[in-house]
PDB file of C-alpha atoms in Angstrom:
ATOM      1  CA  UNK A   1    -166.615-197.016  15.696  1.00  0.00           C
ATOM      2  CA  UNK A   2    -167.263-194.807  13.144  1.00  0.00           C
ATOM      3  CA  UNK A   3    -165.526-191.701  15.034  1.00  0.00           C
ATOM      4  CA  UNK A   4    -162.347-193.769  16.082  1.00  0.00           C
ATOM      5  CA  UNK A   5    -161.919-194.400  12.244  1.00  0.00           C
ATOM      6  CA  UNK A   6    -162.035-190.840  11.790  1.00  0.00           C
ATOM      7  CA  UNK A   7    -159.335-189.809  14.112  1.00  0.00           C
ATOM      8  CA  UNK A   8    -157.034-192.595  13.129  1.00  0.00           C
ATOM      9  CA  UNK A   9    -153.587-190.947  11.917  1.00  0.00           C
ATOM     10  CA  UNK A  10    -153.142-190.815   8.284  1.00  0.00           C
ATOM     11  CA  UNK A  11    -149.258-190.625   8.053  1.00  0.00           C
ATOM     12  CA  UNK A  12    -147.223-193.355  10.167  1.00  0.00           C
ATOM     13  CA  UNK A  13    -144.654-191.541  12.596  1.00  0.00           C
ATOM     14  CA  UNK A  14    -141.465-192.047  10.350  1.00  0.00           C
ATOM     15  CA  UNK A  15    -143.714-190.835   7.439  1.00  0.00           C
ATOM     16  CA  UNK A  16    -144.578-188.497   9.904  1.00  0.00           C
ATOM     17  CA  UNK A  17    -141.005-187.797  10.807  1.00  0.00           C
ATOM     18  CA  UNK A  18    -139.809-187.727   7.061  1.00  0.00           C
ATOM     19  CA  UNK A  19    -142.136-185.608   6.460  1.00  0.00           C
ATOM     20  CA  UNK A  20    -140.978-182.842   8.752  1.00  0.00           C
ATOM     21  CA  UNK A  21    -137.567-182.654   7.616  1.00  0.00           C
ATOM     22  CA  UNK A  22    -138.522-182.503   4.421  1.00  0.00           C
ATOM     23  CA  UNK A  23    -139.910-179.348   5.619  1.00  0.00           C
ATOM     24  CA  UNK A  24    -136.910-178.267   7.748  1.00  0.00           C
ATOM     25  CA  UNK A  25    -134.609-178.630   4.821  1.00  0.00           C
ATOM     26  CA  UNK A  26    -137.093-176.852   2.269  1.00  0.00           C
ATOM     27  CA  UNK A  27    -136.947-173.849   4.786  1.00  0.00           C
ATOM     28  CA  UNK A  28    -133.351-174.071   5.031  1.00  0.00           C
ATOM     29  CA  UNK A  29    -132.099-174.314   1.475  1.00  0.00           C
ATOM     30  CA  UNK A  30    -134.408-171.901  -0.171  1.00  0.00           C
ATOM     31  CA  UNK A  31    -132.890-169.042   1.316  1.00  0.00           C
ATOM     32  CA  UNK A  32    -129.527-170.093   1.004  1.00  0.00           C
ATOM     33  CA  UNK A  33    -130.431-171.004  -3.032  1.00  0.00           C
ATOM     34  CA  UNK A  34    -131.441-167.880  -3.403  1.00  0.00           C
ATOM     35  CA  UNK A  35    -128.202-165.981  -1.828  1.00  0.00           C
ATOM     36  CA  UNK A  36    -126.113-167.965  -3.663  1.00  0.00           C
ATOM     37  CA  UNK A  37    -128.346-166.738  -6.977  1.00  0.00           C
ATOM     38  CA  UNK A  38    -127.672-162.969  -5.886  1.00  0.00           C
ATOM     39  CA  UNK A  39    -123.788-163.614  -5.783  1.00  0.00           C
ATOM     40  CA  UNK A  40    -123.384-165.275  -8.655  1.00  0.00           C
ATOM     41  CA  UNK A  41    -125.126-162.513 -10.313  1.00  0.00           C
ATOM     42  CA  UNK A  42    -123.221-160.545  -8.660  1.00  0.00           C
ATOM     43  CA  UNK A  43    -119.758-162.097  -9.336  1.00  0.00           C
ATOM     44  CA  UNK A  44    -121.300-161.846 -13.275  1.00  0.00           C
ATOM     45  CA  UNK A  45    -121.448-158.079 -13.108  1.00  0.00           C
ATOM     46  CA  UNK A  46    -118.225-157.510 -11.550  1.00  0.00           C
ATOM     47  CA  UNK A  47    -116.222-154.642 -12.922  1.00  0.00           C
ATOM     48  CA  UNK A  48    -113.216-155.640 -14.257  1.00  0.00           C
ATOM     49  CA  UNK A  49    -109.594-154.662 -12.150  1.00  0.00           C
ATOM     50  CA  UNK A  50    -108.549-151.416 -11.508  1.00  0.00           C
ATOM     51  CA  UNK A  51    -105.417-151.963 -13.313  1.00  0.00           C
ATOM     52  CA  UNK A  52    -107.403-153.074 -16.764  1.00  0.00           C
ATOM     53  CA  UNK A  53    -109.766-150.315 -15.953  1.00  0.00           C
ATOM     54  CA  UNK A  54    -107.539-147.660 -16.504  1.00  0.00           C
ATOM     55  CA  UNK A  55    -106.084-148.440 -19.729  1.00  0.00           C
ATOM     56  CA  UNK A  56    -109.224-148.327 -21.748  1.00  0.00           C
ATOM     57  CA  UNK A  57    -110.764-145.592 -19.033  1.00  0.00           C
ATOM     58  CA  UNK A  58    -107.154-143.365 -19.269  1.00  0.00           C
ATOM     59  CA  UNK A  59    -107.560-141.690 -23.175  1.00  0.00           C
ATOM     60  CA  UNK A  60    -111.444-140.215 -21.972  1.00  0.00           C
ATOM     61  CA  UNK A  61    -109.756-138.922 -18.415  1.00  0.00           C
ATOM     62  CA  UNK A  62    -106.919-137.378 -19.104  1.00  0.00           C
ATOM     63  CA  UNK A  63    -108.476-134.021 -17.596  1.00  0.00           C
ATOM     64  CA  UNK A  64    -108.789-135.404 -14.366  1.00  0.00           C
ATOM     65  CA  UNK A  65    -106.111-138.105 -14.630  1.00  0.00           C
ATOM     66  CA  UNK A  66    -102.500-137.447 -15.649  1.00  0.00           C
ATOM     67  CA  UNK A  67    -102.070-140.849 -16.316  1.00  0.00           C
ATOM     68  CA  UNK A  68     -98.070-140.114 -16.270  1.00  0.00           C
ATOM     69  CA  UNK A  69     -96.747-142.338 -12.988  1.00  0.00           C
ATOM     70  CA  UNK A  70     -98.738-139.963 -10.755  1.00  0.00           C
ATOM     71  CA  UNK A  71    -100.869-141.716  -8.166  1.00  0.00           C
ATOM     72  CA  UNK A  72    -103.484-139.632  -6.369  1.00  0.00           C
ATOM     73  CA  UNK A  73    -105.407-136.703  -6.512  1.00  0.00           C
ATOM     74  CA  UNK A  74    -104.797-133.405  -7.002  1.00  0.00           C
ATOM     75  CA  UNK A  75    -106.733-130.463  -7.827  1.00  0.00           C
ATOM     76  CA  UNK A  76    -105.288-128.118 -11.052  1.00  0.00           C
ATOM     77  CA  UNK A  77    -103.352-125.169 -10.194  1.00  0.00           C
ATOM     78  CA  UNK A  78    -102.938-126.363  -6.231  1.00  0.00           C
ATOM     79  CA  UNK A  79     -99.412-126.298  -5.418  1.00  0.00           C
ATOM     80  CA  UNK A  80     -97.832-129.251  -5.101  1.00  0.00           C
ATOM     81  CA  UNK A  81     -95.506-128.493  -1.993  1.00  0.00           C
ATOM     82  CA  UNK A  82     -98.460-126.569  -0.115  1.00  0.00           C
ATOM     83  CA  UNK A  83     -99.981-130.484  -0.725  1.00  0.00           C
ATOM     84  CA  UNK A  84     -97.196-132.316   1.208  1.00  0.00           C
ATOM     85  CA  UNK A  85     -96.558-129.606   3.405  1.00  0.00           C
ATOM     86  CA  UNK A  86    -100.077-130.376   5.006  1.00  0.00           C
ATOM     87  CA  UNK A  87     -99.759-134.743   4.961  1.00  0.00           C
ATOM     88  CA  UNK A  88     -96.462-134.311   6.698  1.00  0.00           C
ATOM     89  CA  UNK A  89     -98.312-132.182   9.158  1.00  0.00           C
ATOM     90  CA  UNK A  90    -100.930-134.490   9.342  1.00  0.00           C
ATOM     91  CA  UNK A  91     -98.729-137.659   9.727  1.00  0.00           C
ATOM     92  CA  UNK A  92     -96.424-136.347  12.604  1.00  0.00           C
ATOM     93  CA  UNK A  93    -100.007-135.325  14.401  1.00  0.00           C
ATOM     94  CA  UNK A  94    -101.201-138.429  13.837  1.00  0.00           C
ATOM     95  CA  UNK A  95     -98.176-139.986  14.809  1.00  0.00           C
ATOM     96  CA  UNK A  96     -98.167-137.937  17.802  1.00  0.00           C
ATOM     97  CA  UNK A  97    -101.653-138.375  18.415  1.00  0.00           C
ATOM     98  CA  UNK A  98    -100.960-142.246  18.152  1.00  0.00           C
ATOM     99  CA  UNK A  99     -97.961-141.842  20.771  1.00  0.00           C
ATOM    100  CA  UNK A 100    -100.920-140.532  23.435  1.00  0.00           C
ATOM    101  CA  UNK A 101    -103.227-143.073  23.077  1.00  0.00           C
ATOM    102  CA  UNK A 102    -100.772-145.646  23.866  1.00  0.00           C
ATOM    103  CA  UNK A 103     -99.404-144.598  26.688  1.00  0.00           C
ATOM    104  CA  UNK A 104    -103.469-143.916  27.348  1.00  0.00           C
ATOM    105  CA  UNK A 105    -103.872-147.518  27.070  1.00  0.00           C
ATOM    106  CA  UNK A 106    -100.975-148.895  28.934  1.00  0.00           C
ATOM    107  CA  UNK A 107    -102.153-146.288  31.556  1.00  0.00           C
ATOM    108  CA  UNK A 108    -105.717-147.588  31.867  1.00  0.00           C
ATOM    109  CA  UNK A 109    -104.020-151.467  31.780  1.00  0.00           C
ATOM    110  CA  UNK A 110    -101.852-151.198  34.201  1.00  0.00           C
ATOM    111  CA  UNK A 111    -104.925-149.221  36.505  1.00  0.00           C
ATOM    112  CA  UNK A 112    -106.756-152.911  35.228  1.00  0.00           C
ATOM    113  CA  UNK A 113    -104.398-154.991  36.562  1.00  0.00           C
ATOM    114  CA  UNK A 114    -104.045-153.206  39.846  1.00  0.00           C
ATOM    115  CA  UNK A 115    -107.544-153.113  40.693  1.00  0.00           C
ATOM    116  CA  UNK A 116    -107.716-157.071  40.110  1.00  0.00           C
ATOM    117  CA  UNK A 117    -105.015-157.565  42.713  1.00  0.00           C
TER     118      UNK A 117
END
C-alpha cells in the first residue's frame, strides 16, 4: 500500500494541463517582452530627421556641405561638368545595360514556355 501511495499523481490532469501552458506561454512571451524592450529603446534613441538634422548640423559643416540648394556630394576643386559628364555615361549604360537583360529575360521566357508545351 505504502508504494501505491507513493506513486499517486500529485497534480490532477487539468492542473496538470494548466500547468503546461503556463509554461508554453512563459516561453513564448519572454522573448517577445524582451524584443519589444530593445525597440522601444531603440525608438528612444532615434536620431532626429534628416531635415531637422541639418539645420543645427549645417553652421559646423559648411566645409563639407555647401548648404546653398546643392544636394549631393562633391569633392573641392572637381569639375563640375567632368561630374555629369560621367552619370550621363553611366545612366545611358545602365539604361542600355537594362535594355539587354530584358530582352534576356523575355528570351529565356519564351524558351520556358516552349519547353512546357
Amino acid at each position: 500500500m505504502e508504494d501505491e501511495e507513493c506513486f499517486q499523481p500529485v497534480l490532477s490532469s487539468q492542473e496538470e494541463d494548466n500547468f503546461q501552458q503556463l509554461n508554453t506561454v512563459s516561453v513564448v512571451s519572454i522573448p517577445l517582452l524582451l524584443g519589444v524592450e530593445r525597440v522601444m529603446k531603440l525608438n528612444r534613441l532615434r536620431p532626429p530627421p534628416d531635415v531637422t538634422r541639418d539645420e543645427w548640423l549645417s553652421p559646423f559643416t559648411q566645409d563639407s556641405y555647401s548648404g546653398m540648394g546643392e544636394i549631393g556630394y562633391r569633392q573641392k576643386g572637381r569639375n563640375l561638368e567632368e561630374l555629369l559628364e560621367k552619370q550621363a555615361d553611366m545612366i545611358r549604360y545602365l539604361k542600355d545595360h537594362n535594355v539587354k537583360l530584358s530582352h534576356r529575360i523575355m528570351l529565356l521566357a519564351s524558351q520556358h514556355r516552349a519547353t512546357e508545351t
